[in-house]
């Protein structure tokens, strides 16, 4: 029996997923979570074999939750459900050892098969997502520019970003200016939008 | 992106460049007014005439400069040029010997307002007239060359200053026209493509759905044996059709973005490395095609997907060789190798 944790913030979809997986003889849903920041605690409590995580959740996004699981509970393999709108997320997902990355609108059979294959130790990646990631390309930003832009995306001021990242204000402004130029944004907000859509943040 | 950013920066220069041209066009006449008050042989009377005439002609001149800096001819430009010429010529005997330098503004306006041959003829005529007119106003002959030189240099400098923003403005207009043309062409291409692919699939789905609806409505009153199973089969096919249409739409959308082979391989290396596969890219210094044909691209992506799915792979080397115009791509994962002939 494969023990499955489901984390999805939309109640209807979560219920549908639980109902769908409950129809399979070899799958057992051991936890249902609606927030990303509750995933780790629930996983430590229930010890699932596979965690099915939605990419966008309140509290903590699916990839960050997957990162926590990979560190604290390496035996639990993760499968992330995503849309095609943020193709750059595939790279981030692979970096946090996500074993499965499939689109939300894939047939139910793909999900159940995916869970079984991940439980066997295989990697399941939707070819559509690979194609989308290759078209988007890798992030043009350096790690530091990414850090600064990510901090800016939370709405904090340049002074606060400088404080958080132990940089001078002038350096923060430089990084932001470079990031805006590199992603082809008109301004900081535009650069954050472009980077977020591409999954680079 | 760099080129686009540079272009945007050049677009931002349009207003400062226009203001610069206008600023210089104001500065020179103001110097002229100051000279009319204080230059050798001038007095309060010539200064006041100079001031009054400048107050009248300068707005007309600035109007010509402003329009020209934006790549346009001013409306009723010939009339305003004529008015400006009258003011300057009438003031010539009254505003002092140095007033002829104001002809700079006159010929600049003429060049900006009048079409081709006439503007050049007028330009030459005025430049030639500078020396005799200034002599008639009491300037010694040995000063005449300096005045002619001053009018020539001043007018050329001003024309150059106006030419820069005008060129930027024309570039912007051309770019907008080109963008509109490209958008229109792309729209008609997308329309045709969607009609032939997704449109056909959606028509089939709509037709199947309609027929199913009709059969279900009939089923309320009479259900034949085996009917539910048949309907379920139809619904499954309808669902499969919808998925095919969705896949077709994605394929169409994907086709609009064509990253270069180099960018695609660099992203591939990043993805494989992130998946824990030590990846080395071996690319030739030259001969890499910009983009690749769709069949090669599909083969490459399928190979990458297989590699990403294969959790046993630990090392991968991607080698691109270019020989006599033929480009070959080799993906060597551990001991297995896959060759893709790249058609650009």
Short mmCIF file of C-alpha atoms in Angstrom, two decimals:
data_model
loop_
_atom_site.label_atom_id
_atom_site.label_comp_id
_atom_site.label_asym_id
_atom_site.label_seq_id
_atom_site.Cartn_x
_atom_site.Cartn_y
_atom_site.Cartn_z
CA UNK A 1 0.00 0.00 0.00
CA UNK A 2 1.36 3.42 -0.99
CA UNK A 3 0.71 6.09 1.66
CA UNK A 4 -0.12 9.47 0.06
CA UNK A 5 -0.26 12.99 1.46
CA UNK A 6 -2.35 15.49 -0.50
CA UNK A 7 -1.68 19.23 -0.19
CA UNK A 8 -4.02 21.43 -2.22
CA UNK A 9 -5.59 24.70 -1.09
CA UNK A 10 -8.78 24.45 -3.16
CA UNK A 11 -11.24 22.35 -1.21
CA UNK A 12 -13.15 20.97 -4.20
CA UNK A 13 -10.02 19.87 -6.04
CA UNK A 14 -8.55 18.37 -2.88
CA UNK A 15 -11.74 16.37 -2.26
CA UNK A 16 -11.77 15.22 -5.87
CA UNK A 17 -8.14 14.09 -5.62
CA UNK A 18 -8.83 12.21 -2.39
CA UNK A 19 -11.91 10.57 -3.91
CA UNK A 20 -9.95 9.64 -7.03
CA UNK A 21 -7.03 8.11 -5.15
CA UNK A 22 -9.36 6.29 -2.74
CA UNK A 23 -10.70 4.31 -5.72
CA UNK A 24 -7.28 2.72 -6.18
CA UNK A 25 -6.66 -0.42 -4.14
CA UNK A 26 -2.96 0.18 -3.64
CA UNK A 27 -3.17 3.88 -2.64
CA UNK A 28 -4.11 5.24 0.77
CA UNK A 29 -4.54 8.94 1.51
CA UNK A 30 -3.07 9.46 4.97
CA UNK A 31 -3.24 13.29 5.15
CA UNK A 32 -5.08 16.15 3.50
CA UNK A 33 -3.49 19.59 3.86
CA UNK A 34 -4.69 22.96 2.63
CA UNK A 35 -1.64 25.10 3.46
CA UNK A 36 1.97 24.78 2.33
CA UNK A 37 3.38 25.58 5.77
CA UNK A 38 1.50 22.61 7.27
CA UNK A 39 2.98 20.03 4.90
CA UNK A 40 6.14 19.23 6.83
CA UNK A 41 4.42 18.78 10.19
CA UNK A 42 1.75 16.56 8.65
CA UNK A 43 4.35 14.51 6.80
CA UNK A 44 6.45 14.02 9.94
CA UNK A 45 3.32 12.87 11.74
CA UNK A 46 1.91 10.53 9.06
CA UNK A 47 5.12 9.41 7.26
CA UNK A 48 3.70 9.22 3.69
CA UNK A 49 5.54 7.47 0.85
CA UNK A 50 4.49 10.12 -1.65
CA UNK A 51 3.45 13.74 -1.10
CA UNK A 52 1.27 15.25 -3.86
CA UNK A 53 1.71 19.01 -3.60
CA UNK A 54 -0.02 21.83 -5.45
CA UNK A 55 2.51 24.40 -6.61
CA UNK A 56 0.55 27.43 -5.36
CA UNK A 57 -0.54 27.22 -1.75
CA UNK A 58 -0.99 29.78 1.00
CA UNK A 59 1.67 29.89 3.68
CA UNK A 60 4.38 28.23 1.60
CA UNK A 61 4.49 27.34 -2.09
CA UNK A 62 4.64 23.71 -3.17
CA UNK A 63 8.29 23.81 -4.22
CA UNK A 64 9.46 25.30 -0.93
CA UNK A 65 7.41 22.68 0.92
CA UNK A 66 9.04 20.02 -1.29
CA UNK A 67 12.44 21.43 -0.35
CA UNK A 68 11.60 21.09 3.36
CA UNK A 69 10.41 17.52 2.85
CA UNK A 70 13.57 16.63 0.93
CA UNK A 71 15.70 17.88 3.82
CA UNK A 72 13.75 16.59 6.79
CA UNK A 73 12.06 13.50 5.35
CA UNK A 74 14.15 12.23 2.42
CA UNK A 75 12.23 8.96 2.28
CA UNK A 76 9.07 10.82 1.27
CA UNK A 77 9.03 11.41 -2.49
CA UNK A 78 7.21 14.42 -3.83
CA UNK A 79 5.01 14.94 -6.86
CA UNK A 80 4.13 18.53 -7.73
CA UNK A 81 1.01 19.49 -9.66
CA UNK A 82 1.55 22.60 -11.72
CA UNK A 83 0.22 24.68 -14.58
CA UNK A 84 2.06 25.46 -17.80
CA UNK A 85 2.09 29.17 -17.03
CA UNK A 86 5.32 29.04 -14.98
CA UNK A 87 7.59 26.69 -16.93
CA UNK A 88 10.79 27.77 -15.18
CA UNK A 89 9.52 26.04 -12.05
CA UNK A 90 10.72 22.71 -13.45
CA UNK A 91 14.33 23.71 -12.86
CA UNK A 92 13.60 24.76 -9.29
CA UNK A 93 11.62 21.57 -8.72
CA UNK A 94 14.51 19.38 -9.88
CA UNK A 95 16.86 21.28 -7.60
CA UNK A 96 14.72 20.44 -4.54
CA UNK A 97 14.60 16.76 -5.55
CA UNK A 98 10.98 16.70 -6.69
CA UNK A 99 10.45 13.30 -8.30
CA UNK A 100 7.27 14.06 -10.20
CA UNK A 101 6.15 17.17 -11.99
CA UNK A 102 2.88 16.92 -13.91
CA UNK A 103 0.31 19.36 -15.23
CA UNK A 104 -2.91 19.78 -13.31
CA UNK A 105 -5.11 18.99 -16.29
CA UNK A 106 -3.47 15.66 -17.07
CA UNK A 107 -5.80 12.62 -17.11
CA UNK A 108 -6.52 10.97 -13.75
CA UNK A 109 -4.67 7.87 -14.94
CA UNK A 110 -1.48 9.92 -15.33
CA UNK A 111 -1.67 10.99 -11.69
CA UNK A 112 -2.27 7.53 -10.25
CA UNK A 113 0.38 5.97 -12.50
CA UNK A 114 2.73 8.79 -11.57
CA UNK A 115 2.30 8.16 -7.85
CA UNK A 116 3.03 4.45 -8.32
CA UNK A 117 6.13 5.10 -10.43
CA UNK A 118 7.45 7.69 -7.99
CA UNK A 119 6.89 5.26 -5.13
CA UNK A 120 9.04 2.76 -7.10
CA UNK A 121 11.79 5.38 -7.21
CA UNK A 122 11.27 6.53 -10.79
CA UNK A 123 11.06 10.12 -11.94
CA UNK A 124 7.86 11.31 -13.63
CA UNK A 125 8.05 14.47 -15.68
CA UNK A 126 5.45 15.65 -18.16
CA UNK A 127 7.07 16.16 -21.58
CA UNK A 128 4.87 19.26 -22.05
CA UNK A 129 6.60 20.81 -19.04
CA UNK A 130 10.05 19.94 -20.36
CA UNK A 131 9.20 21.57 -23.70
CA UNK A 132 7.81 24.66 -21.96
CA UNK A 133 10.90 24.93 -19.73
CA UNK A 134 13.23 24.66 -22.74
CA UNK A 135 11.33 27.39 -24.55
CA UNK A 136 11.48 29.74 -21.61
CA UNK A 137 15.17 29.13 -21.12
CA UNK A 138 17.11 29.26 -17.92
CA UNK A 139 17.10 32.34 -15.75
CA UNK A 140 19.34 35.14 -17.01
CA UNK A 141 19.74 36.36 -13.42
CA UNK A 142 22.68 35.65 -11.18
CA UNK A 143 21.87 34.07 -7.78
CA UNK A 144 22.39 37.44 -6.05
CA UNK A 145 20.16 39.30 -8.53
CA UNK A 146 17.53 36.61 -7.96
CA UNK A 147 17.80 37.10 -4.18
CA UNK A 148 17.41 40.86 -4.50
CA UNK A 149 14.48 40.62 -6.93
CA UNK A 150 12.80 38.00 -4.75
CA UNK A 151 13.18 40.26 -1.73
CA UNK A 152 11.79 43.19 -3.74
CA UNK A 153 8.80 41.06 -4.74
CA UNK A 154 7.69 41.00 -1.10
CA UNK A 155 7.12 44.74 -1.30
CA UNK A 156 9.91 45.85 1.05
CA UNK A 157 11.98 48.97 0.39
CA UNK A 158 15.54 49.12 -0.93
CA UNK A 159 16.76 49.99 2.58
CA UNK A 160 15.09 46.88 4.01
CA UNK A 161 16.41 44.66 1.19
CA UNK A 162 19.90 45.98 1.89
CA UNK A 163 19.44 45.19 5.61
CA UNK A 164 18.12 41.67 4.95
CA UNK A 165 20.84 40.72 2.48
CA UNK A 166 23.71 42.59 4.17
CA UNK A 167 24.35 44.74 1.12
CA UNK A 168 24.71 48.46 0.65
CA UNK A 169 21.74 50.35 -0.79
CA UNK A 170 23.74 51.27 -3.89
CA UNK A 171 24.56 47.59 -4.51
CA UNK A 172 20.89 46.64 -4.13
CA UNK A 173 19.95 49.33 -6.64
CA UNK A 174 22.64 48.02 -9.00
CA UNK A 175 21.39 44.44 -8.74
CA UNK A 176 17.81 45.57 -9.31
CA UNK A 177 18.79 47.66 -12.31
CA UNK A 178 20.74 44.73 -13.81
CA UNK A 179 17.83 42.37 -13.18
CA UNK A 180 15.35 44.75 -14.84
CA UNK A 181 17.64 45.05 -17.88
CA UNK A 182 18.29 41.32 -18.14
CA UNK A 183 14.66 40.20 -18.03
CA UNK A 184 13.62 43.06 -20.31
CA UNK A 185 11.28 44.69 -17.80
CA UNK A 186 10.15 48.32 -17.91
CA UNK A 187 10.53 48.71 -14.17
CA UNK A 188 10.92 46.74 -10.95
CA UNK A 189 7.28 45.57 -10.86
CA UNK A 190 7.44 44.46 -14.50
CA UNK A 191 10.70 42.58 -13.90
CA UNK A 192 9.16 40.79 -10.90
CA UNK A 193 6.11 39.84 -13.00
CA UNK A 194 8.22 38.53 -15.89
CA UNK A 195 10.53 36.57 -13.59
CA UNK A 196 7.64 35.14 -11.61
CA UNK A 197 5.78 34.04 -14.76
CA UNK A 198 8.93 32.35 -16.04
CA UNK A 199 9.44 30.65 -12.68
CA UNK A 200 12.81 32.31 -12.13
CA UNK A 201 11.95 33.65 -8.68
CA UNK B 1 16.92 42.06 -24.82
CA UNK B 2 20.00 44.24 -24.71
CA UNK B 3 19.19 45.70 -28.11
CA UNK B 4 15.63 46.39 -27.07
CA UNK B 5 16.76 48.06 -23.87
CA UNK B 6 19.21 50.21 -25.83
CA UNK B 7 16.42 51.16 -28.22
CA UNK B 8 14.14 52.09 -25.33
CA UNK B 9 16.90 54.25 -23.90
CA UNK B 10 17.31 55.99 -27.27
CA UNK B 11 13.54 56.57 -27.30
CA UNK B 12 13.81 58.24 -23.91
CA UNK B 13 16.36 60.62 -25.48
CA UNK B 14 13.76 62.04 -27.87
CA UNK B 15 12.35 64.64 -25.47
CA UNK B 16 15.73 65.85 -24.09
CA UNK B 17 17.12 66.03 -27.64
CA UNK B 18 14.11 68.05 -28.82
CA UNK B 19 14.40 70.35 -25.81
CA UNK B 20 18.13 70.71 -26.51
CA UNK B 21 17.44 71.78 -30.08
CA UNK B 22 14.83 74.28 -28.91
CA UNK B 23 17.13 75.52 -26.13
CA UNK B 24 19.96 76.27 -28.56
CA UNK B 25 17.51 77.92 -30.92
CA UNK B 26 16.54 80.25 -28.05
CA UNK B 27 20.08 80.85 -26.80
CA UNK B 28 21.52 82.15 -30.09
CA UNK B 29 18.89 84.89 -30.66
CA UNK B 30 19.23 85.99 -27.01
CA UNK B 31 22.97 86.44 -27.54
CA UNK B 32 22.08 88.36 -30.66
CA UNK B 33 19.80 90.71 -28.67
CA UNK B 34 22.55 91.26 -26.11
CA UNK B 35 24.98 92.15 -28.93
CA UNK B 36 22.47 94.60 -30.37
CA UNK B 37 22.57 96.49 -27.06
CA UNK B 38 26.27 96.41 -26.38
CA UNK B 39 28.28 95.68 -29.55
CA UNK B 40 30.51 98.30 -31.19
CA UNK B 41 28.28 100.69 -33.15
CA UNK B 42 25.08 99.57 -31.39
CA UNK B 43 22.97 101.57 -29.00
CA UNK B 44 19.73 101.42 -27.00
CA UNK B 45 17.63 102.04 -30.10
CA UNK B 46 19.14 99.12 -32.07
CA UNK B 47 18.89 96.96 -28.95
CA UNK B 48 15.19 97.73 -28.53
CA UNK B 49 14.48 97.05 -32.22
CA UNK B 50 16.39 93.81 -31.96
CA UNK B 51 14.45 92.82 -28.84
CA UNK B 52 11.09 93.65 -30.41
CA UNK B 53 11.83 91.79 -33.65
CA UNK B 54 13.20 88.78 -31.79
CA UNK B 55 10.07 88.67 -29.60
CA UNK B 56 7.97 88.45 -32.76
CA UNK B 57 9.98 86.01 -34.90
CA UNK B 58 11.39 83.70 -32.21
CA UNK B 59 8.09 81.89 -31.34
CA UNK B 60 7.59 81.20 -35.06
CA UNK B 61 11.13 79.89 -35.37
CA UNK B 62 10.78 77.69 -32.26
CA UNK B 63 7.55 76.29 -33.66
CA UNK B 64 9.41 75.21 -36.81
CA UNK B 65 12.21 73.67 -34.74
CA UNK B 66 9.83 71.81 -32.41
CA UNK B 67 7.84 70.26 -35.26
CA UNK B 68 10.98 69.34 -37.19
CA UNK B 69 12.53 67.76 -34.09
CA UNK B 70 9.49 65.47 -33.97
CA UNK B 71 9.94 64.49 -37.61
CA UNK B 72 7.07 66.61 -38.96
CA UNK B 73 6.54 69.77 -40.99
CA UNK B 74 4.57 72.46 -39.14
CA UNK B 75 1.05 73.23 -40.40
CA UNK B 76 0.94 76.51 -42.36
CA UNK B 77 4.74 76.44 -42.15
CA UNK B 78 5.25 78.49 -45.34
CA UNK B 79 3.10 81.31 -43.98
CA UNK B 80 4.84 81.39 -40.62
CA UNK B 81 8.19 81.26 -42.44
CA UNK B 82 7.09 84.17 -44.62
CA UNK B 83 6.02 86.15 -41.54
CA UNK B 84 9.34 85.39 -39.88
CA UNK B 85 11.25 86.50 -42.99
CA UNK B 86 9.30 89.76 -43.15
CA UNK B 87 10.02 90.54 -39.48
CA UNK B 88 13.74 89.77 -39.85
CA UNK B 89 14.14 91.69 -43.10
CA UNK B 90 12.18 94.71 -41.87
CA UNK B 91 14.32 94.82 -38.72
CA UNK B 92 17.57 94.55 -40.71
CA UNK B 93 18.20 98.31 -41.18
CA UNK B 94 16.96 99.09 -37.65
CA UNK B 95 18.53 96.51 -35.34
CA UNK B 96 22.22 97.16 -35.89
CA UNK B 97 25.00 95.77 -38.05
CA UNK B 98 25.13 92.44 -36.20
CA UNK B 99 21.47 91.72 -36.98
CA UNK B 100 22.50 89.80 -40.10
CA UNK B 101 23.53 86.96 -37.83
CA UNK B 102 19.80 86.48 -37.21
CA UNK B 103 19.66 85.17 -40.79
CA UNK B 104 20.91 81.95 -39.19
CA UNK B 105 17.46 81.39 -37.72
CA UNK B 106 15.83 82.34 -41.02
CA UNK B 107 17.76 79.80 -43.10
CA UNK B 108 17.38 77.10 -40.46
CA UNK B 109 13.62 77.63 -40.52
CA UNK B 110 13.67 77.64 -44.32
CA UNK B 111 15.50 74.31 -44.37
CA UNK B 112 13.00 72.85 -41.89
CA UNK B 113 9.85 74.15 -43.53
CA UNK B 114 10.46 74.25 -47.28
CA UNK B 115 10.83 71.16 -49.49
CA UNK B 116 14.07 70.07 -51.16
CA UNK B 117 15.40 72.33 -53.90
CA UNK B 118 13.72 75.56 -52.68
CA UNK B 119 15.16 75.32 -49.21
CA UNK B 120 18.70 74.84 -50.60
CA UNK B 121 18.31 77.76 -53.03
CA UNK B 122 17.07 80.03 -50.24
CA UNK B 123 19.83 78.83 -47.92
CA UNK B 124 22.53 79.65 -50.50
CA UNK B 125 20.94 82.99 -51.42
CA UNK B 126 20.79 84.17 -47.82
CA UNK B 127 24.35 83.07 -47.08
CA UNK B 128 25.58 84.93 -50.18
CA UNK B 129 23.59 88.04 -49.14
CA UNK B 130 25.07 88.20 -45.65
CA UNK B 131 28.32 89.93 -46.67
CA UNK B 132 26.84 92.72 -48.89
CA UNK B 133 23.98 93.38 -46.46
CA UNK B 134 26.29 93.66 -43.49
CA UNK B 135 28.59 95.95 -45.48
CA UNK B 136 25.61 98.11 -46.41
CA UNK B 137 24.82 98.35 -42.70
CA UNK B 138 28.26 99.74 -42.00
CA UNK B 139 30.33 96.67 -41.26
CA UNK B 140 33.82 96.78 -42.82
CA UNK B 141 34.52 94.28 -45.63
CA UNK B 142 37.11 92.47 -43.57
CA UNK B 143 34.39 91.53 -41.02
CA UNK B 144 32.14 90.03 -43.73
CA UNK B 145 33.90 86.63 -43.96
CA UNK B 146 33.56 86.21 -40.22
CA UNK B 147 29.82 86.99 -40.40
CA UNK B 148 29.30 84.55 -43.29
CA UNK B 149 31.26 81.89 -41.41
CA UNK B 150 29.21 82.58 -38.27
CA UNK B 151 25.90 82.22 -40.14
CA UNK B 152 27.08 79.04 -41.89
CA UNK B 153 28.40 77.36 -38.76
CA UNK B 154 25.49 78.47 -36.58
CA UNK B 155 22.90 77.20 -39.07
CA UNK B 156 24.66 73.87 -39.58
CA UNK B 157 25.03 73.31 -35.85
CA UNK B 158 21.35 74.05 -35.29
CA UNK B 159 20.29 71.83 -38.20
CA UNK B 160 22.40 69.02 -36.80
CA UNK B 161 20.80 69.45 -33.39
CA UNK B 162 17.34 69.27 -34.96
CA UNK B 163 18.30 66.34 -37.18
CA UNK B 164 19.14 64.05 -34.25
CA UNK B 165 15.70 64.09 -32.54
CA UNK B 166 14.02 64.10 -35.97
CA UNK B 167 15.90 60.91 -36.85
CA UNK B 168 14.87 59.38 -33.52
CA UNK B 169 11.25 60.35 -34.12
CA UNK B 170 11.30 58.89 -37.63
CA UNK B 171 12.87 55.71 -36.25
CA UNK B 172 10.09 55.43 -33.68
CA UNK B 173 7.41 55.95 -36.32
CA UNK B 174 9.01 53.36 -38.59
CA UNK B 175 9.27 50.92 -35.71
CA UNK B 176 5.61 51.40 -34.82
CA UNK B 177 4.58 50.86 -38.44
CA UNK B 178 6.74 47.75 -38.65
CA UNK B 179 5.35 46.43 -35.37
CA UNK B 180 1.78 47.00 -36.55
CA UNK B 181 2.53 45.22 -39.81
CA UNK B 182 4.15 42.32 -37.95
CA UNK B 183 1.20 42.07 -35.55
CA UNK B 184 -1.28 42.05 -38.45
CA UNK B 185 0.69 39.33 -40.28
CA UNK B 186 1.07 37.27 -37.13
CA UNK B 187 -2.65 37.59 -36.38
CA UNK B 188 -3.63 36.32 -39.80
CA UNK B 189 -1.10 33.48 -39.54
CA UNK B 190 -2.37 32.46 -36.09
CA UNK B 191 -5.95 32.73 -37.31
CA UNK B 192 -5.27 30.44 -40.27
CA UNK B 193 -3.31 27.98 -38.15
CA UNK B 194 -5.91 27.84 -35.38
CA UNK B 195 -8.73 27.43 -37.92
CA UNK B 196 -6.99 24.46 -39.53
CA UNK B 197 -5.93 22.70 -36.34
CA UNK B 198 -7.77 23.64 -33.16
CA UNK B 199 -10.81 24.92 -35.07
CA UNK B 200 -11.34 21.56 -36.75
CA UNK B 201 -10.94 19.72 -33.43
CA UNK B 202 -13.38 22.04 -31.66
CA UNK B 203 -15.92 21.60 -34.45
CA UNK B 204 -15.67 17.84 -34.03
CA UNK B 205 -16.08 18.15 -30.25
CA UNK B 206 -19.09 20.44 -30.64
CA UNK B 207 -20.65 18.06 -33.16
CA UNK B 208 -20.09 15.00 -30.98
CA UNK B 209 -21.42 16.86 -27.92
CA UNK B 210 -24.51 17.95 -29.82
CA UNK B 211 -25.23 14.43 -31.03
CA UNK B 212 -24.68 13.03 -27.54
CA UNK B 213 -27.02 15.63 -26.06
CA UNK B 214 -29.68 14.63 -28.58
CA UNK B 215 -29.27 10.95 -27.78
CA UNK B 216 -29.41 11.58 -24.03
CA UNK B 217 -32.60 13.61 -24.48
CA UNK B 218 -34.15 10.70 -26.37
CA UNK B 219 -32.86 8.32 -23.68
CA UNK B 220 -35.13 10.00 -21.13
CA UNK B 221 -38.13 8.37 -22.80
CA UNK B 222 -36.67 5.24 -24.32
CA UNK B 223 -33.41 3.49 -23.53
CA UNK B 224 -32.37 0.57 -25.68
CA UNK B 225 -30.30 -2.24 -24.23
CA UNK B 226 -26.60 -1.43 -24.47
CA UNK B 227 -27.29 2.29 -24.89
CA UNK B 228 -25.56 3.47 -21.63
CA UNK B 229 -22.35 1.62 -22.55
CA UNK B 230 -22.38 3.19 -26.00
CA UNK B 231 -22.96 6.64 -24.52
CA UNK B 232 -20.11 6.13 -22.06
CA UNK B 233 -17.85 5.19 -24.95
CA UNK B 234 -18.89 8.30 -26.86
CA UNK B 235 -18.22 10.47 -23.81
CA UNK B 236 -14.75 8.91 -23.42
CA UNK B 237 -14.00 9.69 -27.07
CA UNK B 238 -15.29 13.22 -26.57
CA UNK B 239 -12.94 13.62 -23.63
CA UNK B 240 -10.04 12.24 -25.73
CA UNK B 241 -10.92 14.69 -28.52
CA UNK B 242 -10.86 17.57 -26.02
CA UNK B 243 -7.42 16.53 -24.79
CA UNK B 244 -6.13 16.28 -28.35
CA UNK B 245 -7.46 19.80 -29.01
CA UNK B 246 -5.73 21.03 -25.85
CA UNK B 247 -2.46 19.38 -26.90
CA UNK B 248 -2.83 20.89 -30.37
CA UNK B 249 -3.36 24.34 -28.87
CA UNK B 250 -0.24 23.96 -26.74
CA UNK B 251 1.77 22.77 -29.72
CA UNK B 252 0.59 25.81 -31.69
CA UNK B 253 1.46 28.19 -28.87
CA UNK B 254 4.85 26.51 -28.42
CA UNK B 255 5.63 27.02 -32.09
CA UNK B 256 5.51 30.80 -31.64
CA UNK B 257 8.62 30.80 -29.47
CA UNK B 258 11.74 29.47 -31.09
CA UNK B 259 14.74 29.68 -28.77
CA UNK B 260 18.18 29.29 -30.29
CA UNK B 261 19.85 25.86 -30.22
CA UNK B 262 22.54 27.23 -27.89
CA UNK B 263 19.93 28.60 -25.42
CA UNK B 264 17.99 25.33 -25.56
CA UNK B 265 21.10 23.27 -24.88
CA UNK B 266 22.18 25.53 -22.03
CA UNK B 267 18.73 25.14 -20.44
CA UNK B 268 18.95 21.40 -21.02
CA UNK B 269 22.27 21.29 -19.18
CA UNK B 270 20.77 23.31 -16.32
CA UNK B 271 17.76 20.96 -16.07
CA UNK B 272 19.87 17.79 -16.18
CA UNK B 273 22.31 19.16 -13.60
CA UNK B 274 19.40 20.10 -11.35
CA UNK B 275 18.15 16.52 -11.70
CA UNK B 276 21.49 15.28 -10.34
CA UNK B 277 22.98 14.30 -13.72
CA UNK B 278 26.51 15.68 -14.12
CA UNK B 279 26.23 17.35 -17.53
CA UNK B 280 28.93 18.68 -19.85
CA UNK B 281 28.19 20.80 -22.90
CA UNK B 282 30.66 20.57 -25.76
CA UNK B 283 29.74 23.20 -28.32
CA UNK B 284 31.71 24.32 -31.39
CA UNK B 285 33.04 27.87 -31.45
CA UNK B 286 31.31 28.51 -34.78
CA UNK B 287 28.80 26.85 -37.06
CA UNK B 288 26.04 26.51 -34.47
CA UNK B 289 22.70 27.09 -36.21
CA UNK B 290 20.54 29.85 -34.72
CA UNK B 291 17.35 27.83 -34.57
CA UNK B 292 16.61 24.26 -35.55
CA UNK B 293 13.81 22.66 -37.53
CA UNK B 294 10.82 21.33 -35.62
CA UNK B 295 11.53 17.58 -36.16
CA UNK B 296 15.07 17.96 -34.74
CA UNK B 297 13.70 20.04 -31.88
CA UNK B 298 11.06 17.41 -31.09
CA UNK B 299 13.68 14.63 -31.16
CA UNK B 300 15.94 16.63 -28.86
CA UNK B 301 13.16 17.33 -26.37
CA UNK B 302 12.05 13.70 -26.37
CA UNK B 303 15.63 12.63 -25.64
CA UNK B 304 15.92 15.15 -22.80
CA UNK B 305 12.61 14.03 -21.30
CA UNK B 306 13.81 10.40 -21.40
CA UNK B 307 17.04 11.40 -19.68
CA UNK B 308 15.20 13.37 -16.99
CA UNK B 309 12.90 10.44 -16.33
CA UNK B 310 15.73 7.96 -16.13
CA UNK B 311 16.79 8.12 -12.48
CA UNK B 312 19.72 5.76 -13.10
CA UNK B 313 21.66 8.18 -15.35
CA UNK B 314 24.55 9.89 -13.55
CA UNK B 315 26.59 11.53 -16.34
CA UNK B 316 25.70 13.15 -19.60
CA UNK B 317 27.75 14.81 -22.31
CA UNK B 318 26.08 16.82 -25.04
CA UNK B 319 28.34 17.35 -28.03
CA UNK B 320 27.53 19.44 -31.07
CA UNK B 321 29.71 18.97 -34.15
CA UNK B 322 29.52 21.09 -37.25
CA UNK B 323 31.17 19.72 -40.37
CA UNK B 324 30.67 20.99 -43.93
CA UNK B 325 27.43 22.71 -42.96
CA UNK B 326 26.03 19.55 -41.33
CA UNK B 327 25.32 19.83 -37.63
CA UNK B 328 25.16 16.73 -35.46
CA UNK B 329 24.12 16.52 -31.86
CA UNK B 330 25.24 13.64 -29.67
CA UNK B 331 23.73 12.99 -26.26
CA UNK B 332 25.87 10.50 -24.39
CA UNK B 333 24.30 9.35 -21.13
CA UNK B 334 26.63 7.05 -19.19
CA UNK B 335 27.43 4.46 -21.89
CA UNK B 336 24.46 4.96 -24.19
CA UNK B 337 24.59 7.54 -26.97
CA UNK B 338 21.89 9.09 -29.10
CA UNK B 339 22.60 11.00 -32.32
CA UNK B 340 20.33 13.72 -33.67
CA UNK B 341 20.97 15.20 -37.10
CA UNK B 342 20.15 18.89 -36.78
CA UNK B 343 18.39 20.56 -39.68
CA UNK B 344 18.36 24.33 -39.32
#
